[in-house]
Coordinates of C-alpha atoms and ligand atoms in Angstrom, one line a residue:
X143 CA -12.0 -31.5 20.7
X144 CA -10.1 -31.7 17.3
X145 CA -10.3 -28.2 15.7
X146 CA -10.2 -28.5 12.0
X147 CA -9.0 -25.8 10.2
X148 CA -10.0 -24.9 6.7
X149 CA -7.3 -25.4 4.3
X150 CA -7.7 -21.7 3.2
X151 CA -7.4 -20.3 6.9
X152 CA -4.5 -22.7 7.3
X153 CA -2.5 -22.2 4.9
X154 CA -2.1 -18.4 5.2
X155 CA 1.1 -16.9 6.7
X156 CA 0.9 -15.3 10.0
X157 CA 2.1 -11.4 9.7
X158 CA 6.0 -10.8 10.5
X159 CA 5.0 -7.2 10.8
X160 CA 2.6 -7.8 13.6
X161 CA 5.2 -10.0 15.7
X162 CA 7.6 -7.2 15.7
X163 CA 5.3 -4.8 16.2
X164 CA 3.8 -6.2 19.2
X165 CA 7.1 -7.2 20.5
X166 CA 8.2 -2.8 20.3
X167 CA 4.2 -2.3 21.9
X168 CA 5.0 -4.2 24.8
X169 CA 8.6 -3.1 25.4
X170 CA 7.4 0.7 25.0
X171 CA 4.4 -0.3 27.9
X172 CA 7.2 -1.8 29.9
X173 CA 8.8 2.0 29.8
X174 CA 11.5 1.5 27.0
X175 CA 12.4 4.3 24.9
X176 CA 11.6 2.0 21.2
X177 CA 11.8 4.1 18.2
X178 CA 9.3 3.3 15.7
X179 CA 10.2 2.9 12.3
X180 CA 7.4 0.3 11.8
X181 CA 4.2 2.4 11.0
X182 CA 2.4 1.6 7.7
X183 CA 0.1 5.0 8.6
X184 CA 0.5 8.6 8.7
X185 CA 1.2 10.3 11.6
X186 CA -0.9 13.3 10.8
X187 CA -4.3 14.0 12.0
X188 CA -7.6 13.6 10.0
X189 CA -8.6 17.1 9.0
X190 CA -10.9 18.6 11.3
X191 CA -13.9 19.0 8.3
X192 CA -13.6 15.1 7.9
X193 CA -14.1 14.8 11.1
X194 CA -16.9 17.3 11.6
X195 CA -18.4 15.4 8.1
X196 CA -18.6 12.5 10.0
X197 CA -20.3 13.7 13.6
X198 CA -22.6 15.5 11.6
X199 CA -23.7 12.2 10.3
X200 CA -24.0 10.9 13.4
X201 CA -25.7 13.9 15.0
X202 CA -28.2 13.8 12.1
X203 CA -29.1 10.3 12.8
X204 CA -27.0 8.9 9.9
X205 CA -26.6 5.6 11.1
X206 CA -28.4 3.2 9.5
X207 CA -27.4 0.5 6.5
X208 CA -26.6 2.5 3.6
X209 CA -26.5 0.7 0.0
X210 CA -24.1 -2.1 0.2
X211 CA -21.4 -0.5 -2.5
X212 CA -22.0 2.7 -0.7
X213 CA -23.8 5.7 -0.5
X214 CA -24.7 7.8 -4.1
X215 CA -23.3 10.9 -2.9
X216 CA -20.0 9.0 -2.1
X217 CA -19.7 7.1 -5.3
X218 CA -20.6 10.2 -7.2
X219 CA -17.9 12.2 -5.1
X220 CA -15.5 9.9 -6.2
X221 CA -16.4 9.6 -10.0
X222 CA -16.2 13.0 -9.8
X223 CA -12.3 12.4 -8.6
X224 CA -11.2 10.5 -11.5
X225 CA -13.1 12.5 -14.1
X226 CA -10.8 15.9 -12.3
X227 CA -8.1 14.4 -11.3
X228 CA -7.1 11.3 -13.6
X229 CA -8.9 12.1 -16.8
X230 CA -11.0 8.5 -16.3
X231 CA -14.9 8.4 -16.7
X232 CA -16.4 6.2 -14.3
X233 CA -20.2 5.8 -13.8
X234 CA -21.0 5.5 -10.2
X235 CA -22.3 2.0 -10.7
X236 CA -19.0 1.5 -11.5
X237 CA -17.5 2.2 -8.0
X238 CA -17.4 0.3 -4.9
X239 CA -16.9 1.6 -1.4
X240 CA -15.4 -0.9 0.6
X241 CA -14.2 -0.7 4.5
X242 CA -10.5 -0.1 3.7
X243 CA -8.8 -0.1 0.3
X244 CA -7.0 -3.4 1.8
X245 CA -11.0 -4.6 1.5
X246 CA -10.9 -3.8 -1.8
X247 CA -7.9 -5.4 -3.0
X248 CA -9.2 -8.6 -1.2
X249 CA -13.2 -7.9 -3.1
X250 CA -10.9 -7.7 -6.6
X251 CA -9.0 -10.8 -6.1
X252 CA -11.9 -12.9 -5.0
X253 CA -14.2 -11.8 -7.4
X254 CA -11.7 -12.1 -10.2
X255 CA -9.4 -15.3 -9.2
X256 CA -9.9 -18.9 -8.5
X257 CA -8.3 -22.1 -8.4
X258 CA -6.0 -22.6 -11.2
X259 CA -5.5 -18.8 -11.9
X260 CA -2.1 -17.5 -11.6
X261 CA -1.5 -13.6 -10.0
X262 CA 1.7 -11.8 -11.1
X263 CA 3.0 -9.8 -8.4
X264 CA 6.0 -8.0 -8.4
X265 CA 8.4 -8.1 -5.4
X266 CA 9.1 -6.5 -2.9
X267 CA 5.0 -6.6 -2.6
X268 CA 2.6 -5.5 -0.2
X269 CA 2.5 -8.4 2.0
X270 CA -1.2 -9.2 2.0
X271 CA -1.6 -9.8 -1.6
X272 CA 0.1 -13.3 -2.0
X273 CA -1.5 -14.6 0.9
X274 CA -5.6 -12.9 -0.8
X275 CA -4.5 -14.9 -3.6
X276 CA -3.4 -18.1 -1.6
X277 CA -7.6 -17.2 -0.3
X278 CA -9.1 -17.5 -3.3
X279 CA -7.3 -20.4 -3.7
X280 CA -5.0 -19.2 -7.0
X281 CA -1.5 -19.1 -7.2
X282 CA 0.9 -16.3 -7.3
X283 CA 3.6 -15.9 -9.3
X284 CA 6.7 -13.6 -8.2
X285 CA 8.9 -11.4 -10.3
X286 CA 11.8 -10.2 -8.7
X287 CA 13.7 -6.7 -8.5
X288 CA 16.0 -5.3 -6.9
X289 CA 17.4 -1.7 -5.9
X290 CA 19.5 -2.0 -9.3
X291 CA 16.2 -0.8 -11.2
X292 CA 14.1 0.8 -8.7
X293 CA 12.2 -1.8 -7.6
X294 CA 10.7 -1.8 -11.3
X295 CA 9.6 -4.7 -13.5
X296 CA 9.8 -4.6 -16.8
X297 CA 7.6 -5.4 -19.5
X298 CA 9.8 -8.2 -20.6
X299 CA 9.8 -10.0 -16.9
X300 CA 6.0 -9.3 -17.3
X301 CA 5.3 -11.1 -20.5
X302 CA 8.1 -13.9 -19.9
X303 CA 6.1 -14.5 -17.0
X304 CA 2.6 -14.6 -18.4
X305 CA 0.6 -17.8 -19.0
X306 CA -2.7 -19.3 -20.3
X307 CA -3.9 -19.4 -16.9
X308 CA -2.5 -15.9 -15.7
X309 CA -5.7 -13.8 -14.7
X310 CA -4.4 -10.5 -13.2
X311 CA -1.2 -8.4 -12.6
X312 CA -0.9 -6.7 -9.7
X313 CA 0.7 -3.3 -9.6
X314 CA 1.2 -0.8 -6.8
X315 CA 2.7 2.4 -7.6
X316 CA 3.5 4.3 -5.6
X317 CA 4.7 1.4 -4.1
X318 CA 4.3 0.5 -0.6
X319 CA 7.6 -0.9 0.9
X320 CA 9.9 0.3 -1.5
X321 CA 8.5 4.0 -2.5
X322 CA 9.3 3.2 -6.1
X323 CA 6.9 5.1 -7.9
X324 CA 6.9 3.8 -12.1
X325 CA 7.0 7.0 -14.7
X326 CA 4.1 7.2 -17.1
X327 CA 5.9 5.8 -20.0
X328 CA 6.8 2.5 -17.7
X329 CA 3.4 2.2 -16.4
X330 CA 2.0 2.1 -20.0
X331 CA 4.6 -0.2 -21.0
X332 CA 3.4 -2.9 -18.7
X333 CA -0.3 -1.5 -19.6
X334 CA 0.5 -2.6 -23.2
X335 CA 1.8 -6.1 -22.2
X336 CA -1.5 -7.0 -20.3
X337 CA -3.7 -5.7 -23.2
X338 CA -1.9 -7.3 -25.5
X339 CA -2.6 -10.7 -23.8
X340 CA -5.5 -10.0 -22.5
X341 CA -4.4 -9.9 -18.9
X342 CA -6.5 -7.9 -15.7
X343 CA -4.4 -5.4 -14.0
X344 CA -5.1 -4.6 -10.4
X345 CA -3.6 -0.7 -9.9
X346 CA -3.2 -0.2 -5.9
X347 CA -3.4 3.1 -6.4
X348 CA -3.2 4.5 -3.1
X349 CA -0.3 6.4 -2.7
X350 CA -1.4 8.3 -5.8
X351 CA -0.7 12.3 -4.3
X352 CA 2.3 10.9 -2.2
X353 CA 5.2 11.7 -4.5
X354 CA 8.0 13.9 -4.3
X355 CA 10.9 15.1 -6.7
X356 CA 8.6 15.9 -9.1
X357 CA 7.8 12.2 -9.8
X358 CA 4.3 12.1 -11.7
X359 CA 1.7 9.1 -10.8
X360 CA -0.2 7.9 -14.2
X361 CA -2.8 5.8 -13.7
X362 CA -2.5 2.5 -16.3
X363 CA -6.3 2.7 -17.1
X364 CA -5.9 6.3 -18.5
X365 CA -3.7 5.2 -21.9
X366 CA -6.8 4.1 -24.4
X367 CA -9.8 2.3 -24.2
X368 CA -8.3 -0.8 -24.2
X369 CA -6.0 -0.2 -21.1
X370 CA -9.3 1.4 -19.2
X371 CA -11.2 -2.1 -20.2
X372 CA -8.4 -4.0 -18.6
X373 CA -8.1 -2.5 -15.5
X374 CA -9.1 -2.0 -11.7
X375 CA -8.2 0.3 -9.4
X376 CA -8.1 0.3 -5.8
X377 CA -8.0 3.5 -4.0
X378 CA -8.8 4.5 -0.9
X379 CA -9.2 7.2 2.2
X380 CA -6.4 5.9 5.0
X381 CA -3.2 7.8 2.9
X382 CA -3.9 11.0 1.7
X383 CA -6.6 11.7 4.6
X384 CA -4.6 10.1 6.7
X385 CA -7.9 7.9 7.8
X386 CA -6.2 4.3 8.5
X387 CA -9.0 3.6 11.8
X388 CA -12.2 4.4 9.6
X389 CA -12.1 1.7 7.2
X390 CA -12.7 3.5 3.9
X391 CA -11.5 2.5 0.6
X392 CA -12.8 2.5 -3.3
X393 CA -12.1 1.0 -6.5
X394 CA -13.6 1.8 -9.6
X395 CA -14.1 -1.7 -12.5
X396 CA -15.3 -2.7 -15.4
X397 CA -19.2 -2.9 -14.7
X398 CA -19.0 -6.5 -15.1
X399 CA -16.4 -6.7 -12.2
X400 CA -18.1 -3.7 -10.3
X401 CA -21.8 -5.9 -10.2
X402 CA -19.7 -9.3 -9.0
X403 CA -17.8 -7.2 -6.3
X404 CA -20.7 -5.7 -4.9
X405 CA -22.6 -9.5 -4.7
X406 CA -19.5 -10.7 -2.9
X407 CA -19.7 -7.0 -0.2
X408 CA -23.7 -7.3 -0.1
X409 CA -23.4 -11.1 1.8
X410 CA -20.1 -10.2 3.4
X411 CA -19.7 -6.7 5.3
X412 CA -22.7 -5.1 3.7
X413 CA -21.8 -1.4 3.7
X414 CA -18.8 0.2 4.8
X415 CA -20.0 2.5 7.7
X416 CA -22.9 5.2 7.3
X417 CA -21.0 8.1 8.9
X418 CA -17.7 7.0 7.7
X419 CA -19.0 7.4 4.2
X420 CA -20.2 11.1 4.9
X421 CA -16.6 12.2 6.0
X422 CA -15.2 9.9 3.1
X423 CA -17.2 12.5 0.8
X424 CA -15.9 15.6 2.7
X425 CA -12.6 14.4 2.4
X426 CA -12.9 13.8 -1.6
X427 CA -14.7 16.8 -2.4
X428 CA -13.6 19.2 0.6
X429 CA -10.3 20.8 0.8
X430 CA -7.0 19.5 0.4
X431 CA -4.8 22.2 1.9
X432 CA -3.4 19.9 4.6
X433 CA -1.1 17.7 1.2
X434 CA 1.1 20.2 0.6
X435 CA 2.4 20.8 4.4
X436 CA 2.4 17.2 5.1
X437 CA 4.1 16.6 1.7
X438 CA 6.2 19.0 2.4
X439 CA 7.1 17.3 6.0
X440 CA 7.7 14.0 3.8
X441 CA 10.0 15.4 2.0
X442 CA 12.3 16.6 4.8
X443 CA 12.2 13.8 6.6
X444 CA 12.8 11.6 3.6
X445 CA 16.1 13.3 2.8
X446 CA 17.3 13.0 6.2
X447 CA 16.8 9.9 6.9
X448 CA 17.9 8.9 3.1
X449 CA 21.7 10.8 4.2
X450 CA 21.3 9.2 7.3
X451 CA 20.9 5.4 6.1
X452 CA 23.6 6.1 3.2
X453 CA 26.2 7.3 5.9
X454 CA 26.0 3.8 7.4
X455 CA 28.8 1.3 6.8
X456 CA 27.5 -1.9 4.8
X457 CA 24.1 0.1 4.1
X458 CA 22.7 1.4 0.8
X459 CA 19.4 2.8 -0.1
X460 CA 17.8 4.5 -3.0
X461 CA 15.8 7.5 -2.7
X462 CA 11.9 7.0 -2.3
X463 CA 9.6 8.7 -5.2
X464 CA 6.5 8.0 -3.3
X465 CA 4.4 7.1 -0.2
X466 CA 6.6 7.2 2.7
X467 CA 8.9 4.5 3.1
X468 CA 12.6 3.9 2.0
X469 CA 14.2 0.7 1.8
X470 CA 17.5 -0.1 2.5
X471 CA 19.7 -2.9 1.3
X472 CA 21.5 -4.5 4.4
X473 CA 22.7 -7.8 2.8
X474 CA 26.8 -6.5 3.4
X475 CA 25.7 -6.8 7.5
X476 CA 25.9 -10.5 6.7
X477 CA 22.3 -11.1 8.2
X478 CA 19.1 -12.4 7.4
X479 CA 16.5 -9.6 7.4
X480 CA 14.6 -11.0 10.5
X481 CA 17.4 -11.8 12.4
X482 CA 18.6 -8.1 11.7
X483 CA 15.3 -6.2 12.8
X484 CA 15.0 -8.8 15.8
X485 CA 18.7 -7.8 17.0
X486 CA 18.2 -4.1 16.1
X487 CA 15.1 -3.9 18.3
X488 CA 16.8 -5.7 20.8
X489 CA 19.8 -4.2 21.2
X490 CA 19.4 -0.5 20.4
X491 CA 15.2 -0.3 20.9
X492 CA 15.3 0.7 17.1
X493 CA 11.5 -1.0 15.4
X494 CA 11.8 -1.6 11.6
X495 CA 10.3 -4.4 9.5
X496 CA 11.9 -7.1 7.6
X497 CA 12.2 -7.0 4.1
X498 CA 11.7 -10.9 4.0
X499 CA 8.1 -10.0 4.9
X500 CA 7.5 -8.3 1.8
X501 CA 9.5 -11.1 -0.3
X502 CA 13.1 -9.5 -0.6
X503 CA 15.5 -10.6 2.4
X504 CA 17.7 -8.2 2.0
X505 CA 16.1 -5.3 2.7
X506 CA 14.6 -3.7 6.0
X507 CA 11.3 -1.1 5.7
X508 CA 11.9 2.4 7.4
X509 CA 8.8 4.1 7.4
X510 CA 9.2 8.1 7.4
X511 CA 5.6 8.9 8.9
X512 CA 7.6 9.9 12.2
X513 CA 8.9 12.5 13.0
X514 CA 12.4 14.4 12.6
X515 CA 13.7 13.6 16.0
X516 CA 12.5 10.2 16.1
X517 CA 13.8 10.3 12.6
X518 CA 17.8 11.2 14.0
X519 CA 17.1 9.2 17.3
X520 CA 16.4 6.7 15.6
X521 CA 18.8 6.2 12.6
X522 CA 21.7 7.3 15.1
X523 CA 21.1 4.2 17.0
X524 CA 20.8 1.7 13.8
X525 CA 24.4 3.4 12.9
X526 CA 26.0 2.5 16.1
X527 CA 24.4 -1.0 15.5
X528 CA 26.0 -1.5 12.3
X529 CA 29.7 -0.6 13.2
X530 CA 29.5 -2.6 15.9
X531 CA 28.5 -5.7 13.1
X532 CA 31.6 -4.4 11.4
X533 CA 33.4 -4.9 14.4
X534 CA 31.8 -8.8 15.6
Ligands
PLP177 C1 -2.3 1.1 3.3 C2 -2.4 0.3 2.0 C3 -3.7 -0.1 1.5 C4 -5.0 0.1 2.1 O1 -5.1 0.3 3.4 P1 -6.5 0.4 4.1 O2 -6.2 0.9 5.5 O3 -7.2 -0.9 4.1 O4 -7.3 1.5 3.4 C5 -3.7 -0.8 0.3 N1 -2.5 -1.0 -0.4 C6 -1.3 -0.7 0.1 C7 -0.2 -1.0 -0.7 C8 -1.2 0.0 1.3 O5 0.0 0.3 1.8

């Protein structure tokens, strides 16, 4: 039998994060001691009243289809959250639940982009975006940065880079690998360039109450009218509620957008799930007491392991503003970014992921969601790895 593969399925990338993840899975079940540095998730529990939100829904019987862009209560919780927390007014129609804000990113670029559009993405990037764009059959276009500037674009790159055929801009701050997070006055700078020329911004959003150092998140649509009318932002539950297995995420449109998006959800999941939704809404409108202690872990672990990475020969890294992840420059080991994780996990059990994965070769990703000791452990190990490169 000749399988034919579409040319979308076929022409996606397989993950780089997945191989070396399942390659420190399988050594740990073989009884290796593998530090993990590879987690995109928090390492915190769901609060318990999410939890209990949720089993109540069950226990009540909760557990049939729900509206396809979600439940009322839910997309009036989360109006409610940008009105209080971002100063935005959204009408609920104007919000889509979605099953994971990766969901929604991938609802936004379909419903928005098609062949012949072009997506400006910064890099590094969050390595699904290209390859949703590469599904709706556009083409993305890649500005580069480096740890010179943050991580940050600027609205020169951005307009230098903008065509007649660019559709949307994508922009993730907090960012998610780098931790970059952009201040107000740069956010509204790039806002400004996409008004101006009448481009669509995506805002990933979701790292929004992940900052530390006193860095302030801004959303782009909050500027004027104009910037509101431009934008889209995706939000959603797995960061800040530490909720990565329930699928939950949000964005909130233009109505225009909004009414497309839900067409595309109502004929391709239908509704994110009925009891998820009921502890997505405890988990908007409940209590947040849990952020500030598991901020507050963050931000110890991210200094350490900050000293840590800087104390290494051949190894620099700027300090993270956001989520938790740094990003460490490792081009003076002389190796490719791969070829360095691959050897690191190898010889010293150490799991991080390649930079190259998220379009910048010279980095590795060390995510902080770990903890302390696994935090020392680790980074002790990647030392002894790179003096002994300084020695080969
Ligand atoms: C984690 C993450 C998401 C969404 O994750 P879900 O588990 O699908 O909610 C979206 N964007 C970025 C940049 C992320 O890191």
């Amino acid at each position: 039998m000749n399988y034919k593969i579409s040319r979308r399925a076929a022409a996606l990338s397989p993950s780089l994060t997945l191989a070396i993840d399942s390659k420190a899975k399988a050594m740990k079940a073989a009884g290796e001691d593998v530090v993990g540095f590879g987690a995109g998730e928090p390492d915190f529990d769901t609060p318990d009243h999410i939890k209990m939100a949720a089993v109540k829904g069950l226990a009540d019987g909760f557990t049939k289809y729900t509206p396809s862009s979600g439940i009322p209560e839910l997309r009036e919780a989360i109006a409610a959250k940008f009105k209080r927390e971002n100063g935005l007014t959204y009408k609920p129609s104007q919000i889509i639940v979605s099953n994971g804000g990766k969901h929604s990113c991938y609802n936004v670029i379909l419903a928005t982009c098609e062949e012949g559009d072009e997506v400006i993405i910064p890099a590094p990037y969050w390595l699904s975006y290209p390859e949703m764009v590469k599904l709706a059959g556009a083409t993305s276009v890649v500005l580069e940065t480096s740890d010179r500037t943050e991580f940050k674009v600027t609205p020169e790159q951005l307009r230098a880079a903008i065509t007649p055929r660019t559709r949307l801009f994508i922009l993730n701050s907090p960012s998610n690998p780098t931790g970059s997070v952009y201040t107000p006055e740069e956010v509204k700078a790039l806002g400004d360039v996409c008004v101006e020329k009448g481009v669509l911004i995506m805002s990933d959003e979701i790292y929004e109450q992940l900052l530390y150092d006193g860095a302030v998140h801004r959303s782009v649509a909050s500027f004027s009218q104009a910037h509101f009318d431009h934008t889209i932002i995706v939000h959603g539950f797995a960061k800040a509620w530490s909720m990565t297995g329930w699928r939950l995420g949000f964005l909130a449109a233009p109505e225009p957008i909004a009414k497309a998006i839900d067409a595309v959800q109502s004929h391709s999941t239908s509704n994110p799930t009925s009891f998820a939704q009921k502890g997505g809404v405890a988990a908007i409108s409940g209590s947040q007491d849990h952020l500030p202690r598991w901020l507050a872990e963050y931000a110890k672990r991210r200094t350490r392991a900050w000293q840590l990475l800087n104390a290494m020969p051949g190894v620099s890294c700027v300090n993270s503003k956001g989520a938790f992840y740094l990003f460490p420059n490792i081009h003076r080991s002389g190796l490719k970014s791969a070829d360095f994780c691959a050897r690191l996990l190898e010889q010293e059990k150490v799991a991080a992921v390649p930079g190259i994965a998220f379009g910048a070769d010279d980095y590795i990703r060390i995510s902080y969601a770990t903890s302390l000791a696994n935090i020392e452990k680790g980074l002790e190990r990647m030392d002894r790895f790179v003096r002994g490169l300084q020695k080969s």
